[in-house]
Amino acid sequence: MGKLFSLDGTGDLLAQPFVRNALLAAALLGLVAGVLAPLIVARGMGFAVHGTSELAFTGGAAALLLGVSVSVGAVAGSVLAGLVFGLLGLRQRERDSVIGVVLAFGLGLGVLLLALYPGRASNKFGLLTGSIVSVDSTNLQVLVVVTILVLATMAVIYRPLLFASTDPEVAVARGVPVRLLSPLFAVLIALVTALAVPIVGAILVLSVTIIPGAAAARVTASPVVATVLAVVIAEVALVGGTVLSLAPGLPISGYVATIAFLGYLVCRIIGRARGQVRTG
């Protein structure tokens, strides 16, 4: 356990520029992931997030091979996936099959690209499990721009998107542009997923894009409260996981996933206790 949980030297590490960059990146990612998570859960798009993460992994692997920024490659791959999922899988019955096809192709291609990459093995491993060392000034700038873009877009489309998520048939009847909102929201998910891959890895992107929203849904039906709670859970998981991973020198993905899962368990227990009180 001492190898997993240790704070020896954490204070010195927190003074390092790359650690400060990683903490800022984690905070920004927690903000946008928490804002999107409740809507992702409400729209049943967990599998879409998983598929998008695989294409972000493929784009990152291609970027490694070409010698360009991993963040740029991950964004390109995930946005392409988001457009495919949004345009070809608008119907619920088609969505899973489209995602499954694209996911299988993207994962196979990503593994092939990593096998061709002649660089350090740690760079390959980081795409799967995340690495705070990968957060440089370029990645941070991309993250800031995408965070502003996602939040500004959500401020404009939040109300019609929430309406379309809770009752799509009535939303269509009321003139809400559901066919436009679906691919647009898929692209927003793709951008956030792409930025999460270098930090938490392609394997555990769901820990910051799904778990906070699922946890919030256990304790409240209010969209505003659920969003605030999801942001808090995502921030605690990402920032706390980053700090806990410093001294052991291990990938942050395991710490982030564990903290987020504990948050989900706490919310589930609270939700069940509240339900029992109401029943009583």
Coordinates of C-alpha atoms in Angstrom, one line a residue:
M1 CA 0.0 0.0 0.0
G2 CA 2.9 2.3 0.6
K3 CA 3.7 2.2 -3.1
L4 CA 0.2 3.2 -4.0
F5 CA -0.5 5.9 -1.4
S6 CA 2.4 8.1 -0.4
L7 CA 2.8 11.9 0.0
D8 CA 6.6 11.9 0.4
G9 CA 8.0 14.7 -1.7
T10 CA 4.6 15.8 -2.9
G11 CA 5.2 19.4 -1.8
D12 CA 8.4 19.6 -3.8
L13 CA 6.7 18.1 -6.9
L14 CA 3.8 20.6 -6.6
A15 CA 6.4 23.4 -7.1
Q16 CA 7.4 22.0 -10.5
P17 CA 6.0 23.7 -13.6
F18 CA 4.8 20.5 -15.3
V19 CA 2.8 19.6 -12.2
R20 CA 1.2 23.0 -12.1
N21 CA 0.3 22.5 -15.8
A22 CA -1.2 19.1 -15.0
L23 CA -3.3 20.4 -12.1
L24 CA -4.6 23.3 -14.2
A25 CA -5.4 20.8 -17.1
A26 CA -7.2 18.5 -14.6
A27 CA -9.3 21.4 -13.3
L28 CA -10.3 22.6 -16.7
L29 CA -11.1 19.0 -17.8
G30 CA -13.2 18.5 -14.6
L31 CA -15.2 21.6 -15.4
V32 CA -16.2 20.7 -19.0
A33 CA -16.6 17.0 -18.3
G34 CA -18.8 17.7 -15.3
V35 CA -21.0 20.1 -17.4
L36 CA -21.5 17.5 -20.1
A37 CA -21.8 14.4 -17.9
P38 CA -25.4 14.7 -16.8
L39 CA -26.6 15.2 -20.4
I40 CA -24.4 12.3 -21.6
V41 CA -26.2 10.1 -19.1
A42 CA -29.6 11.5 -19.9
R43 CA -29.1 10.8 -23.6
G44 CA -27.7 7.3 -23.1
M45 CA -24.5 8.1 -24.9
G46 CA -22.0 6.2 -22.7
F47 CA -21.1 3.8 -25.5
A48 CA -20.6 6.8 -27.8
V49 CA -18.1 8.3 -25.3
H50 CA -16.3 4.9 -25.3
G51 CA -16.2 4.8 -29.1
T52 CA -15.0 8.4 -29.3
S53 CA -12.2 7.7 -26.8
E54 CA -10.9 4.9 -29.1
L55 CA -10.8 7.3 -32.1
A56 CA -9.1 9.9 -29.9
F57 CA -6.5 7.2 -29.1
T58 CA -6.2 6.5 -32.8
G59 CA -5.6 10.2 -33.6
G60 CA -3.1 10.5 -30.8
A61 CA -1.2 7.4 -32.1
A62 CA -1.1 8.9 -35.6
A63 CA 0.2 12.2 -34.1
L64 CA 3.0 10.3 -32.3
L65 CA 3.9 8.6 -35.6
L66 CA 3.9 11.8 -37.5
G67 CA 5.7 13.8 -34.9
V68 CA 3.0 16.4 -34.1
S69 CA 1.1 17.3 -30.9
V70 CA -0.8 14.4 -29.4
S71 CA -3.5 16.7 -28.3
V72 CA -4.1 17.9 -31.9
G73 CA -4.2 14.4 -33.2
A74 CA -6.6 13.3 -30.4
V75 CA -8.9 16.2 -31.1
A76 CA -8.9 15.5 -34.9
G77 CA -9.7 11.8 -34.4
S78 CA -12.4 12.3 -31.8
V79 CA -14.1 15.1 -33.7
L80 CA -14.2 12.8 -36.8
A81 CA -15.8 10.1 -34.6
G82 CA -18.3 12.6 -33.1
L83 CA -19.4 13.7 -36.6
V84 CA -19.8 10.0 -37.7
F85 CA -21.8 9.1 -34.6
G86 CA -23.9 12.2 -34.8
L87 CA -24.7 12.0 -38.6
L88 CA -25.0 8.3 -39.1
G89 CA -26.4 7.2 -35.7
L90 CA -29.2 9.7 -35.2
R91 CA -31.7 7.0 -34.6
Q92 CA -31.4 5.1 -31.3
R93 CA -31.6 1.7 -33.0
E94 CA -28.8 2.6 -35.3
R95 CA -26.5 4.2 -32.8
D96 CA -24.9 1.2 -31.2
S97 CA -24.2 -0.6 -34.4
V98 CA -22.5 2.5 -36.0
I99 CA -20.4 3.1 -32.9
G100 CA -19.4 -0.6 -32.7
V101 CA -18.2 -0.6 -36.3
V102 CA -16.2 2.7 -35.9
L103 CA -14.8 1.6 -32.5
A104 CA -13.5 -1.7 -33.9
F105 CA -11.9 0.0 -36.8
G106 CA -10.4 2.8 -34.8
L107 CA -9.0 0.5 -32.1
G108 CA -7.3 -1.8 -34.6
L109 CA -5.8 1.1 -36.5
G110 CA -4.6 2.7 -33.3
V111 CA -2.8 -0.4 -32.2
L112 CA -1.2 -0.7 -35.7
L113 CA 0.0 2.9 -35.6
L114 CA 1.5 2.4 -32.1
A115 CA 3.3 -0.7 -33.3
L116 CA 4.9 1.4 -36.1
Y117 CA 5.9 4.2 -33.7
P118 CA 9.7 3.9 -33.0
G119 CA 9.8 6.2 -30.0
R120 CA 9.7 5.5 -26.2
A121 CA 7.4 2.9 -24.9
S122 CA 6.2 5.4 -22.2
N123 CA 4.6 7.6 -24.9
K124 CA 2.6 4.6 -26.1
F125 CA 1.6 3.5 -22.6
G126 CA 0.6 7.1 -21.8
L127 CA -2.1 7.1 -24.5
L128 CA -3.8 4.2 -22.8
T129 CA -3.4 5.1 -19.1
G130 CA -2.7 8.8 -19.1
S131 CA 0.4 10.8 -18.0
I132 CA 0.7 14.2 -16.3
V133 CA 4.1 14.6 -18.0
S134 CA 2.3 14.8 -21.3
V135 CA 0.6 18.0 -20.3
D136 CA 2.9 20.7 -21.8
S137 CA 2.2 24.3 -22.6
T138 CA 0.9 23.5 -26.1
N139 CA -1.6 20.9 -24.7
L140 CA -2.6 23.4 -22.0
Q141 CA -3.3 26.1 -24.6
V142 CA -5.4 23.7 -26.6
L143 CA -7.3 22.7 -23.5
V144 CA -8.1 26.4 -22.6
V145 CA -9.4 27.1 -26.1
V146 CA -11.6 24.0 -26.2
T147 CA -12.9 24.7 -22.7
I148 CA -14.0 28.1 -23.7
L149 CA -15.5 26.8 -26.9
V150 CA -17.4 24.0 -25.2
L151 CA -18.8 26.2 -22.3
A152 CA -19.8 29.0 -24.7
T153 CA -21.6 26.5 -27.0
M154 CA -23.4 24.9 -24.0
A155 CA -24.5 28.3 -22.8
V156 CA -26.3 28.8 -26.1
I157 CA -27.8 25.3 -26.7
Y158 CA -28.3 24.0 -23.1
R159 CA -32.0 24.6 -22.8
P160 CA -33.1 23.1 -26.2
L161 CA -30.6 20.3 -25.7
L162 CA -32.0 19.5 -22.3
F163 CA -35.5 19.5 -23.8
A164 CA -34.5 17.2 -26.6
S165 CA -32.7 14.9 -24.2
T166 CA -35.7 14.5 -21.8
D167 CA -38.5 14.4 -24.4
P168 CA -37.3 14.2 -28.0
E169 CA -40.7 13.6 -29.6
V170 CA -42.2 16.7 -28.0
A171 CA -39.1 18.7 -28.7
V172 CA -39.4 17.8 -32.4
A173 CA -43.1 18.8 -32.3
R174 CA -42.2 22.2 -30.7
G175 CA -39.7 22.9 -33.5
V176 CA -36.5 22.2 -31.6
P177 CA -33.7 21.4 -34.2
V178 CA -33.0 17.9 -32.8
R179 CA -31.2 16.7 -36.0
L180 CA -28.8 19.6 -35.6
L181 CA -28.3 19.3 -31.8
S182 CA -27.4 15.6 -31.9
P183 CA -24.2 15.9 -34.1
L184 CA -23.3 19.2 -32.4
F185 CA -23.4 17.6 -28.9
A186 CA -21.5 14.6 -30.2
V187 CA -18.7 17.0 -31.4
L188 CA -18.6 18.6 -27.9
I189 CA -18.3 15.2 -26.4
A190 CA -15.5 14.4 -28.8
L191 CA -13.6 17.5 -27.9
V192 CA -13.7 16.8 -24.2
T193 CA -12.9 13.1 -24.7
A194 CA -9.9 14.1 -26.9
L195 CA -8.5 16.3 -24.1
A196 CA -9.1 13.6 -21.5
V197 CA -7.1 10.9 -23.3
P198 CA -3.6 12.4 -22.7
I199 CA -4.5 13.0 -19.0
V200 CA -6.5 9.9 -17.9
G201 CA -5.9 7.6 -21.0
A202 CA -8.2 6.1 -23.5
I203 CA -9.1 3.2 -21.3
L204 CA -10.7 5.2 -18.5
V205 CA -12.2 8.3 -20.2
L206 CA -15.5 7.1 -18.9
S207 CA -14.4 7.7 -15.3
V208 CA -14.6 11.5 -15.9
T209 CA -17.3 11.7 -18.6
I210 CA -19.9 9.2 -17.3
I211 CA -19.4 8.5 -13.5
P212 CA -19.9 12.1 -12.3
G213 CA -23.2 12.4 -14.3
A214 CA -24.4 8.9 -13.1
A215 CA -23.6 9.8 -9.5
A216 CA -25.4 13.1 -9.6
A217 CA -28.5 11.4 -11.1
R218 CA -28.7 9.2 -8.0
V219 CA -29.4 12.1 -5.7
T220 CA -31.2 14.8 -7.6
A221 CA -33.6 15.3 -10.5
S222 CA -32.7 19.0 -10.9
P223 CA -30.6 19.6 -14.0
V224 CA -28.8 22.5 -12.4
V225 CA -28.0 20.7 -9.2
A226 CA -27.0 17.6 -11.1
T227 CA -24.6 19.7 -13.2
V228 CA -23.0 21.4 -10.2
L229 CA -22.6 18.1 -8.3
A230 CA -21.1 16.4 -11.4
V231 CA -18.6 19.2 -11.8
V232 CA -17.6 18.8 -8.1
I233 CA -17.2 15.1 -8.4
A234 CA -15.1 15.4 -11.6
E235 CA -12.9 18.1 -10.1
V236 CA -12.2 16.1 -6.9
A237 CA -11.5 13.0 -8.9
L238 CA -9.1 14.7 -11.4
V239 CA -7.3 17.1 -9.1
G240 CA -7.2 14.7 -6.2
G241 CA -6.1 11.8 -8.4
T242 CA -3.3 14.0 -9.9
V243 CA -2.0 14.9 -6.4
L244 CA -2.2 11.3 -5.1
S245 CA -0.3 10.0 -8.2
L246 CA 2.7 12.3 -7.8
A247 CA 4.7 10.6 -5.1
P248 CA 4.2 7.0 -6.2
G249 CA 4.9 8.1 -9.8
L250 CA 2.1 6.0 -11.2
P251 CA -0.5 6.8 -13.9
I252 CA -3.2 9.0 -12.6
S253 CA -6.0 7.0 -14.3
G254 CA -6.3 4.5 -11.5
Y255 CA -6.6 7.2 -8.8
V256 CA -9.1 9.2 -10.8
A257 CA -11.3 6.2 -11.5
T258 CA -11.2 5.1 -7.9
I259 CA -12.1 8.6 -6.5
A260 CA -14.9 8.9 -9.0
F261 CA -16.2 5.5 -8.3
L262 CA -16.2 6.2 -4.5
G263 CA -18.2 9.4 -5.3
Y264 CA -20.7 7.3 -7.2
L265 CA -21.1 4.9 -4.3
V266 CA -21.6 7.7 -1.8
C267 CA -24.3 9.2 -4.0
R268 CA -25.9 5.9 -4.5
I269 CA -26.1 5.3 -0.8
I270 CA -27.5 8.8 -0.2
G271 CA -30.1 8.3 -2.9
R272 CA -31.2 4.9 -1.5
A273 CA -31.4 6.3 2.0
R274 CA -33.5 9.2 0.8
G275 CA -35.8 6.8 -1.0
Q276 CA -36.2 4.7 2.1
V277 CA -37.1 7.8 4.1
R278 CA -39.7 8.9 1.6
T279 CA -41.2 5.4 1.6
G280 CA -41.3 5.3 5.4

